[in-house]
Coordinates of N, CA and C in Angstrom, one line a residue:
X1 N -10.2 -24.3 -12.0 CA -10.7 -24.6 -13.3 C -9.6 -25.4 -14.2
X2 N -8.4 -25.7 -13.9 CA -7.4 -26.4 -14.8 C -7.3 -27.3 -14.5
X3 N -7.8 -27.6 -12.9 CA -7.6 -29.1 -12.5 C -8.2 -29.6 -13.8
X4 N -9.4 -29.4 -13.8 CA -10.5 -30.5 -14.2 C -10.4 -30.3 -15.6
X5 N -9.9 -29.4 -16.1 CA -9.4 -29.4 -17.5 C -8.5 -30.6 -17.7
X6 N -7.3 -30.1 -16.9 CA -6.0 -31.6 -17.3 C -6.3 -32.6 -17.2
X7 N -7.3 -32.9 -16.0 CA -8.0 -34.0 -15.9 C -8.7 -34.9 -17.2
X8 N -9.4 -34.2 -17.7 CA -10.3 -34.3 -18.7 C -9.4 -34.5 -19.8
X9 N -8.7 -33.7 -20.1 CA -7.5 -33.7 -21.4 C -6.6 -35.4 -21.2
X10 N -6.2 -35.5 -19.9 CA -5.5 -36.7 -19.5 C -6.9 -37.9 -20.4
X11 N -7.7 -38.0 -19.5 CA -8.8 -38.9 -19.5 C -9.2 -39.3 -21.1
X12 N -9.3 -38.1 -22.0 CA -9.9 -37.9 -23.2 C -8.2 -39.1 -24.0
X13 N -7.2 -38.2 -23.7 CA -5.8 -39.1 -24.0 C -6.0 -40.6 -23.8
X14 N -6.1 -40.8 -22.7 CA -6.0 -42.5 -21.9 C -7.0 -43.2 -23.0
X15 N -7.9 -42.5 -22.8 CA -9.3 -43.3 -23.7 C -8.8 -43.5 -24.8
X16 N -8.4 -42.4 -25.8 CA -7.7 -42.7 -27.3 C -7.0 -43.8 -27.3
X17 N -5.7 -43.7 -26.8 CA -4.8 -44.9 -26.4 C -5.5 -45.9 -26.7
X18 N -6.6 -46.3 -25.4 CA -7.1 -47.4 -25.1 C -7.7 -48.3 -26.3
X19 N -8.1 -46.8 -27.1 CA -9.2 -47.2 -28.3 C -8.2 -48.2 -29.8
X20 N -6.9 -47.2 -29.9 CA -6.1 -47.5 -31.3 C -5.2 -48.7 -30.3
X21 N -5.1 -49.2 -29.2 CA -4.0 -49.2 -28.7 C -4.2 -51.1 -27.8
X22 N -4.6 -52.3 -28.6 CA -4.8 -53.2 -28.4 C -4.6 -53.1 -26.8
X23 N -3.2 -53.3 -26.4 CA -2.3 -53.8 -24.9 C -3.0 -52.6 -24.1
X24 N -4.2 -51.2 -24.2 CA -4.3 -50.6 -23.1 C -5.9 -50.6 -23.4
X25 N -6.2 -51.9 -23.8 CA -7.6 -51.8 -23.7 C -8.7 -51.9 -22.7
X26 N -7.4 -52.3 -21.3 CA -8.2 -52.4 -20.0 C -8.5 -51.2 -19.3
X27 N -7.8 -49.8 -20.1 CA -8.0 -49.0 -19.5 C -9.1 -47.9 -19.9
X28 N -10.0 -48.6 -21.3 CA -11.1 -47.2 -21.5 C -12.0 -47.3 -20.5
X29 N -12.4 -48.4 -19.5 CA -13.9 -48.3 -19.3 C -13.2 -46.9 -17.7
X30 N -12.1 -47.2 -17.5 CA -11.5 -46.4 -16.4 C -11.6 -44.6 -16.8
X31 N -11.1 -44.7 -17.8 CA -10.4 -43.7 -18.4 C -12.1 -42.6 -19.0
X32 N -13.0 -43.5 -19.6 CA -14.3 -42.6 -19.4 C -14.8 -42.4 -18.6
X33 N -14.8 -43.2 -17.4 CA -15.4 -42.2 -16.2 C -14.7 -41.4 -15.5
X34 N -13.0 -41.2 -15.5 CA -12.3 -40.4 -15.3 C -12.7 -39.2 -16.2
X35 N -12.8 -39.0 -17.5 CA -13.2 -38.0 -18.4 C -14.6 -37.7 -18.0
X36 N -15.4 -38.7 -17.8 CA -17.3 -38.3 -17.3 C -16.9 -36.9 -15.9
X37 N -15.9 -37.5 -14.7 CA -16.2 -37.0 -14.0 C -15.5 -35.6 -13.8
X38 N -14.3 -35.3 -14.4 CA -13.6 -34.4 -15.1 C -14.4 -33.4 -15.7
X39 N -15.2 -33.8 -16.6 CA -16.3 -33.5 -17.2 C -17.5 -32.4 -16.7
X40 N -18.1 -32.5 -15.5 CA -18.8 -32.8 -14.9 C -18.6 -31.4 -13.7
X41 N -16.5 -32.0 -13.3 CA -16.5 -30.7 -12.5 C -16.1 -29.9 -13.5
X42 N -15.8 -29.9 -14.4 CA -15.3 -28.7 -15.7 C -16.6 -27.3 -16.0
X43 N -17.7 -28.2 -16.2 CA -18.9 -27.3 -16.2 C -19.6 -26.9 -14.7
X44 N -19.1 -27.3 -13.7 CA -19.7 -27.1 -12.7 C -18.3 -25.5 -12.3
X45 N -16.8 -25.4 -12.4 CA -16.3 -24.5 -12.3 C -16.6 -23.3 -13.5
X46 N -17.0 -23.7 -14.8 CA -17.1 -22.6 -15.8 C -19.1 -22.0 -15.2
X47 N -19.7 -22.8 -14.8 CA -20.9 -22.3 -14.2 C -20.6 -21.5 -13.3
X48 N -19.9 -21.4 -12.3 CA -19.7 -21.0 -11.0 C -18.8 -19.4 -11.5
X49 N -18.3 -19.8 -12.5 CA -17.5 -18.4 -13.1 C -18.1 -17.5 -13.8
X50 N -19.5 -17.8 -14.4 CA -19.7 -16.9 -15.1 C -21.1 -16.6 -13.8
X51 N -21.6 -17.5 -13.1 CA -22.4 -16.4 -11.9 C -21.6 -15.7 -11.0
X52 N -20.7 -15.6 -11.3 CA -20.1 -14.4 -10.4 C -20.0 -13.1 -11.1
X53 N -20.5 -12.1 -10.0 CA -20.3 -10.8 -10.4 C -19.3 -9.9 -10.5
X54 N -18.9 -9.1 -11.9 CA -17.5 -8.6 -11.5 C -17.6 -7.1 -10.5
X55 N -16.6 -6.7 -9.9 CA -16.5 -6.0 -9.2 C -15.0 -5.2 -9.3
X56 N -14.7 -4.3 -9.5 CA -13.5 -3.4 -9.7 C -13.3 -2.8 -8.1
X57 N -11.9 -3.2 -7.8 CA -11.2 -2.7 -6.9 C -10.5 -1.3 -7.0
X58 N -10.6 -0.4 -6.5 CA -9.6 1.1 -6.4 C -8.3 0.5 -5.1
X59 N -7.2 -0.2 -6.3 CA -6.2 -1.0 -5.2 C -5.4 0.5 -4.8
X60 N -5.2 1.5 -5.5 CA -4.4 2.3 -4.4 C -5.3 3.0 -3.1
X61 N -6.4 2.6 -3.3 CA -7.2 3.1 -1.8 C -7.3 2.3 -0.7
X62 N -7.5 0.7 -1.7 CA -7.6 -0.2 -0.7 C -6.4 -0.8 -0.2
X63 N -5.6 -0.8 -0.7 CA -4.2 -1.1 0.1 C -3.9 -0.4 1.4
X64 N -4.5 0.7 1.7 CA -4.1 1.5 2.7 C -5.3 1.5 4.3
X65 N -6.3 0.6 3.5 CA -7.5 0.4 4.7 C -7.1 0.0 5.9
X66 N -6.0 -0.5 6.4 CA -5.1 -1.5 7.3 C -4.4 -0.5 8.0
X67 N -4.7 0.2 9.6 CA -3.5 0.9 9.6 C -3.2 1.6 8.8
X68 N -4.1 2.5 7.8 CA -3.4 3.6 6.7 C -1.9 3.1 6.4
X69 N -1.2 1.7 6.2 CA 0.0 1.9 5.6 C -0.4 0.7 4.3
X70 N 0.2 0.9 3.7 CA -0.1 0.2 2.2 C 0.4 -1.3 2.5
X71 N -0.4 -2.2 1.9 CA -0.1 -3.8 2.4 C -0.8 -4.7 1.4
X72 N -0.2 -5.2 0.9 CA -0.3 -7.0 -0.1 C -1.5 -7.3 0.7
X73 N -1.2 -7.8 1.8 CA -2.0 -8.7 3.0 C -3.2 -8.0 2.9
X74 N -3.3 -6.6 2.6 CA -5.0 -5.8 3.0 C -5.6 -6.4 1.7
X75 N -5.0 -6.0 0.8 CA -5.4 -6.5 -0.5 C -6.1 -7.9 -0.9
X76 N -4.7 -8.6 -0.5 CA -5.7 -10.4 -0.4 C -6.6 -10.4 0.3
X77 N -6.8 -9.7 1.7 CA -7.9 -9.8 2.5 C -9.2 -9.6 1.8
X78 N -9.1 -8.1 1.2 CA -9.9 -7.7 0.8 C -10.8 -8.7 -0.9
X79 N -9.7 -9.2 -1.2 CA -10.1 -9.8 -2.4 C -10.9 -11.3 -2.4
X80 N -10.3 -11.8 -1.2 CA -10.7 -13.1 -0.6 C -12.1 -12.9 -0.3
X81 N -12.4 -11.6 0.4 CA -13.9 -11.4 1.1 C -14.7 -11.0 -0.4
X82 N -14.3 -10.3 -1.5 CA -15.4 -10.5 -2.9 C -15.6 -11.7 -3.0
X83 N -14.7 -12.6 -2.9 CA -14.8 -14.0 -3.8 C -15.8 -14.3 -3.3
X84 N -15.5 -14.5 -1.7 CA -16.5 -15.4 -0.7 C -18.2 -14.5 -1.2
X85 N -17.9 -13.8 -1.1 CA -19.3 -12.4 -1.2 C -19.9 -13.1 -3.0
X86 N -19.3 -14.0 -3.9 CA -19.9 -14.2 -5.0 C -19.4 -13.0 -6.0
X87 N -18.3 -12.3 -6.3 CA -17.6 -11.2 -6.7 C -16.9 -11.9 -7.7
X88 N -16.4 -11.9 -8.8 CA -15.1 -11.4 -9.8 C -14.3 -10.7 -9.8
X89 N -13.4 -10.3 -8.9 CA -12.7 -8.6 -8.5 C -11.7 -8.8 -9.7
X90 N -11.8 -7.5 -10.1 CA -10.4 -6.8 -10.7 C -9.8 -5.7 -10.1
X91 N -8.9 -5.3 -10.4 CA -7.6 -4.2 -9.8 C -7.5 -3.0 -10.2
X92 N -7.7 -2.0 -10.0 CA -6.6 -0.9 -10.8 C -6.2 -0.4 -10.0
X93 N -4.7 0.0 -10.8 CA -3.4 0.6 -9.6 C -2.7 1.7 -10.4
X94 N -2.9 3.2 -9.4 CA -1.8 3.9 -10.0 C -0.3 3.5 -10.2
X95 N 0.4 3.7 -11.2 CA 1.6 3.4 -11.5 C 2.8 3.4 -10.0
X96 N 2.3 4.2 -9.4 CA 3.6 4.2 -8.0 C 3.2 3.3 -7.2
X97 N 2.1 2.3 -7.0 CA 1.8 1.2 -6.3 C 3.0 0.2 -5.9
X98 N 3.3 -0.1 -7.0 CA 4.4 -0.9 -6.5 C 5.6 -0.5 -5.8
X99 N 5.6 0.9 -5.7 CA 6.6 1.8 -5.2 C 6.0 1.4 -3.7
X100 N 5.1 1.4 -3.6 CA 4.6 1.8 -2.2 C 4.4 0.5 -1.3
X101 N 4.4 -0.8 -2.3 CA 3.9 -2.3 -1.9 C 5.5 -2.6 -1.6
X102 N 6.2 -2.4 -2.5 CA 7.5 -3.4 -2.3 C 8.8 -2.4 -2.9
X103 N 8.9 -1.4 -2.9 CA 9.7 -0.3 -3.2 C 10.6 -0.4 -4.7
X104 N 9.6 -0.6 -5.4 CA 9.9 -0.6 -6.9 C 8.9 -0.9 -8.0
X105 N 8.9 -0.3 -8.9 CA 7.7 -0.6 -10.1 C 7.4 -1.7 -10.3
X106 N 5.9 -2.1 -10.1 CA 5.4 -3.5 -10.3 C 4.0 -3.4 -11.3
X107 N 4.3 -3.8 -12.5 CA 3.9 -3.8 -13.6 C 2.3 -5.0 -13.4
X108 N 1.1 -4.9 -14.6 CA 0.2 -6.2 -14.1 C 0.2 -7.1 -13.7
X109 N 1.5 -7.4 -14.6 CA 1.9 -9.5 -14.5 C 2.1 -9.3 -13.0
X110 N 3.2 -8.3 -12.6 CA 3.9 -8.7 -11.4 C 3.0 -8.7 -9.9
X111 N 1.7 -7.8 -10.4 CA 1.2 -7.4 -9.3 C 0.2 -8.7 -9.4
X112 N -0.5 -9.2 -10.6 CA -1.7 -10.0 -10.2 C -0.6 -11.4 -9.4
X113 N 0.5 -11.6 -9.8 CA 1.6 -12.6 -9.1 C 0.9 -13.0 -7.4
X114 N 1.2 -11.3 -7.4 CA 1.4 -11.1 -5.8 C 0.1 -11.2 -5.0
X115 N -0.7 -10.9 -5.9 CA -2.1 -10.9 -5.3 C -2.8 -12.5 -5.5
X116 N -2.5 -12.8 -6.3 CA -2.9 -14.4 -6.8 C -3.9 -14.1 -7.6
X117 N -4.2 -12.9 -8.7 CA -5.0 -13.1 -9.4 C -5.0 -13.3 -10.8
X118 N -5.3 -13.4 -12.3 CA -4.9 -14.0 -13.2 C -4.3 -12.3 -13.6
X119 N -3.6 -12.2 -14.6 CA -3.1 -11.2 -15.4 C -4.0 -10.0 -15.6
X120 N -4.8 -11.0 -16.5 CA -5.8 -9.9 -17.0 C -6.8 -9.0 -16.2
X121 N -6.7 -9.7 -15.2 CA -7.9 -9.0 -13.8 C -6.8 -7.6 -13.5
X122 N -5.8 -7.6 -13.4 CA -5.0 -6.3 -13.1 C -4.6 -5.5 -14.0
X123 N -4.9 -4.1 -13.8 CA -4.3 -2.8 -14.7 C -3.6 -1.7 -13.7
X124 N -2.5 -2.2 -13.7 CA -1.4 -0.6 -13.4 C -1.4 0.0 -14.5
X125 N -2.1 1.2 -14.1 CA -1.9 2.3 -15.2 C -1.1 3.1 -15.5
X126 N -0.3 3.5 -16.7 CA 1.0 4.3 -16.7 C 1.0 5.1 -16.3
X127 N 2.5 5.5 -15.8 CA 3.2 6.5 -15.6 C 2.2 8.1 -15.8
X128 N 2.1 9.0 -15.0 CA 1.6 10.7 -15.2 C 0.4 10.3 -15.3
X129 N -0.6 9.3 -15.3 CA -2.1 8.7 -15.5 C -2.7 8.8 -14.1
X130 N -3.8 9.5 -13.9 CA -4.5 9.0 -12.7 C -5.3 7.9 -13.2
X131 N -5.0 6.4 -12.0 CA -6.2 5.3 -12.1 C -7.6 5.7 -11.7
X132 N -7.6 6.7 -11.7 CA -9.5 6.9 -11.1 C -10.3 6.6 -12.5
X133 N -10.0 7.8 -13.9 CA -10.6 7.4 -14.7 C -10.8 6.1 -15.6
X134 N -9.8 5.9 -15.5 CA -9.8 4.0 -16.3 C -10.7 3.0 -15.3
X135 N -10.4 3.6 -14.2 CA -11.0 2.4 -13.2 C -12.7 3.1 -13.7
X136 N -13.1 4.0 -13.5 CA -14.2 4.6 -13.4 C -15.3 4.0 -14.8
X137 N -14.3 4.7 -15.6 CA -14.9 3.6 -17.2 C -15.2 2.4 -17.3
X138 N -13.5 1.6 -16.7 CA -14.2 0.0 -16.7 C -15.6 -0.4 -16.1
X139 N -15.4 0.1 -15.2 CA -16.6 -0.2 -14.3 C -17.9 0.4 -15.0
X140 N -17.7 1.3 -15.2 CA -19.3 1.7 -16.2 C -19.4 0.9 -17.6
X141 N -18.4 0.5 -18.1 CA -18.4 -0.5 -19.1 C -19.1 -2.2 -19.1
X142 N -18.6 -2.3 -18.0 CA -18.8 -3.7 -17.2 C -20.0 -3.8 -16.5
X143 N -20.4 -2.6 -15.9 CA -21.6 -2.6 -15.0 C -21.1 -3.6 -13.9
X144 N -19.8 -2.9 -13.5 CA -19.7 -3.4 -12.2 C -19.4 -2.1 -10.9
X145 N -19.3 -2.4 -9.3 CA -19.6 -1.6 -9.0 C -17.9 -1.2 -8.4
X146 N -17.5 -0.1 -7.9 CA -16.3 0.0 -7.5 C -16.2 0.2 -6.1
X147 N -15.1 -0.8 -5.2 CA -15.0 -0.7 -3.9 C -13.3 0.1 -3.7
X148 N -14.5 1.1 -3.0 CA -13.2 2.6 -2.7 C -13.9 3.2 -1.5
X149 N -13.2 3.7 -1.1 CA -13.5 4.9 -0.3 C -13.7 6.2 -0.3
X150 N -13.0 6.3 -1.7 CA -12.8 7.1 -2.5 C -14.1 7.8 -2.7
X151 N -14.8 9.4 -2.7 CA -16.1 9.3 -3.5 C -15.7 10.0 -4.5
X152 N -14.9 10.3 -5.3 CA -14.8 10.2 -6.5 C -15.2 11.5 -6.9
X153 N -15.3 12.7 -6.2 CA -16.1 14.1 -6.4 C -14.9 15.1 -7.7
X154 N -13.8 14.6 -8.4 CA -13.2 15.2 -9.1 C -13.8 14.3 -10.6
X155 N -14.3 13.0 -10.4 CA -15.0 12.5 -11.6 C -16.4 12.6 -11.9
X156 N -16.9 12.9 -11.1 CA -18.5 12.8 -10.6 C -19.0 13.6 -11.9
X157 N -18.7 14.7 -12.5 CA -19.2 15.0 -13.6 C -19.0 14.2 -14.7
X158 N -17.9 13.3 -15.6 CA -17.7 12.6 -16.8 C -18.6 11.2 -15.4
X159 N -18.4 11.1 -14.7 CA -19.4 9.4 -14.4 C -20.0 9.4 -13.4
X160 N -21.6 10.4 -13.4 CA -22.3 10.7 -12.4 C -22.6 9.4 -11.7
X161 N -22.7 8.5 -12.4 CA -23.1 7.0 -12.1 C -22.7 7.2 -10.6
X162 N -21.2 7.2 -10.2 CA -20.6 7.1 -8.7 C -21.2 7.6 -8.0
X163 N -22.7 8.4 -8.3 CA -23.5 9.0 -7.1 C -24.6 8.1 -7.2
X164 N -25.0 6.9 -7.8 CA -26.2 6.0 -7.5 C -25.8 4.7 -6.6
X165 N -27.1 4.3 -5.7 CA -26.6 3.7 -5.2 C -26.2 2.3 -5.4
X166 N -25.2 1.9 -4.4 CA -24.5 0.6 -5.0 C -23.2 0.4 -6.1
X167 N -23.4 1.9 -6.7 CA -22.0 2.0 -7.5 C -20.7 1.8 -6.7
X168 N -20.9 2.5 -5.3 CA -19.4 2.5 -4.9 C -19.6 1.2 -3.9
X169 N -18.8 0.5 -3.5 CA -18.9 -0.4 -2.3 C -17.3 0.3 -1.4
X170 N -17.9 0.7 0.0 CA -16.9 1.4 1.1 C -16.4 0.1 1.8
X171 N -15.5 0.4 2.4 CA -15.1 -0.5 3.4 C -14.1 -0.6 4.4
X172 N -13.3 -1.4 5.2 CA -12.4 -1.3 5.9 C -12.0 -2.3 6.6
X173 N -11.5 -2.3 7.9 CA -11.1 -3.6 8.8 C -11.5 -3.3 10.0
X174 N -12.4 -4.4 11.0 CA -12.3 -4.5 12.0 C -11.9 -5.2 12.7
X175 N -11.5 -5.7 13.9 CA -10.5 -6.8 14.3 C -9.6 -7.2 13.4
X176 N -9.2 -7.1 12.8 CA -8.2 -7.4 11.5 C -8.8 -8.3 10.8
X177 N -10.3 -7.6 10.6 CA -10.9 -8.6 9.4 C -12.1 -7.4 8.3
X178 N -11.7 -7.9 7.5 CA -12.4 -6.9 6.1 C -13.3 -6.6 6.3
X179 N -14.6 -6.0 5.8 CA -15.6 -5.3 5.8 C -16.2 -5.1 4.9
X180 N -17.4 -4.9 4.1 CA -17.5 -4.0 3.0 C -19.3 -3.7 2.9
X181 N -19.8 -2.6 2.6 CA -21.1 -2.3 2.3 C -21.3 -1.3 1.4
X182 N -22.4 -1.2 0.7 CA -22.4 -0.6 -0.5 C -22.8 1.1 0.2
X183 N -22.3 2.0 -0.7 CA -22.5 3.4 -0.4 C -23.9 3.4 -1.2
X184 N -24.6 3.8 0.1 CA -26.2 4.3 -0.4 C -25.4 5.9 -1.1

């Protein structure tokens, strides 16, 4: 989505230029269809963003689907396969995550870095916090569904929701490749 933004911002620029700017007047007729087409993929990426569905990840369960040992790599796998699947994923991570990814505290910024996803999509939750309830709310807030393994039988009373189906999406690896299907 920023290609076609810069693009567009460049293009919108060139054109001005061209307009106030006698010596670059060979360059508007260029410089609008550069901006037309700019244009064009700009609403075709902000369309494509907002049909996507969000979906909340439980990252300290899914980190561990690989070989039960905690892995960056299971994560991107797993986040690559929402994308493809038409998904929005977001994150939540108990506070020791990063202890367990790279052996030291890794805060939102640092973890959406790692994952390749924007900031805001990630919440490590503080210190003495279990991430189940924050994750549990967003997701009932959002009306999105959460992929865990987790069934969630110590929240099941404050967000019965996790017992309908499609709330939870399970999953795992086979061949060393993701998986996922919704818990009837």
């Amino acid at each position: 989505m920023r290609v076609p933004l810069v693009l567009f911002c460049a293009a919108v620029a060139v054109a001005l230029a061209a307009v106030t700017q006698p010596s670059m007047a060979d360059f508007l007729i260029p410089a609008l269809a550069a901006g037309l087409a700019a244009l064009v993929l700009l609403v075709a990426a902000l369309r494509d963003r907002l049909r996507r569905r969000p979906v909340l990840v439980d990252g300290s369960n899914v980190m561990h689907w690989r070989k039960g040992a905690p892995s960056v790599e299971t994560l991107r796998a797993v986040l690559g396969l929402l994308r493809r699947q038409g998904y929005r994923p977001g994150i939540v991570f108990d506070a020791n995550a990063g202890y367990k990814l790279a052996d030291r505290y890794m805060d939102d910024r640092e973890m959406a870095k790692v994952l390749g996803l924007p900031a805001n999509r990630v919440l490590v939750v503080p210190r003495g916090e279990p991430a189940d309830p924050t994750l549990l709310s967003a997701a009932r807030d959002m009306g999105a569904p959460v992929v865990s393994n987790d069934r969630f039988r110590d929240w099941a009373q404050a967000h019965p929701e996790v017992s309908e189906p499609g709330a939870l999406i399970r999953g795992g690896f086979r061949d060393g490749k993701p998986w996922l299907e919704p818990r009837q």
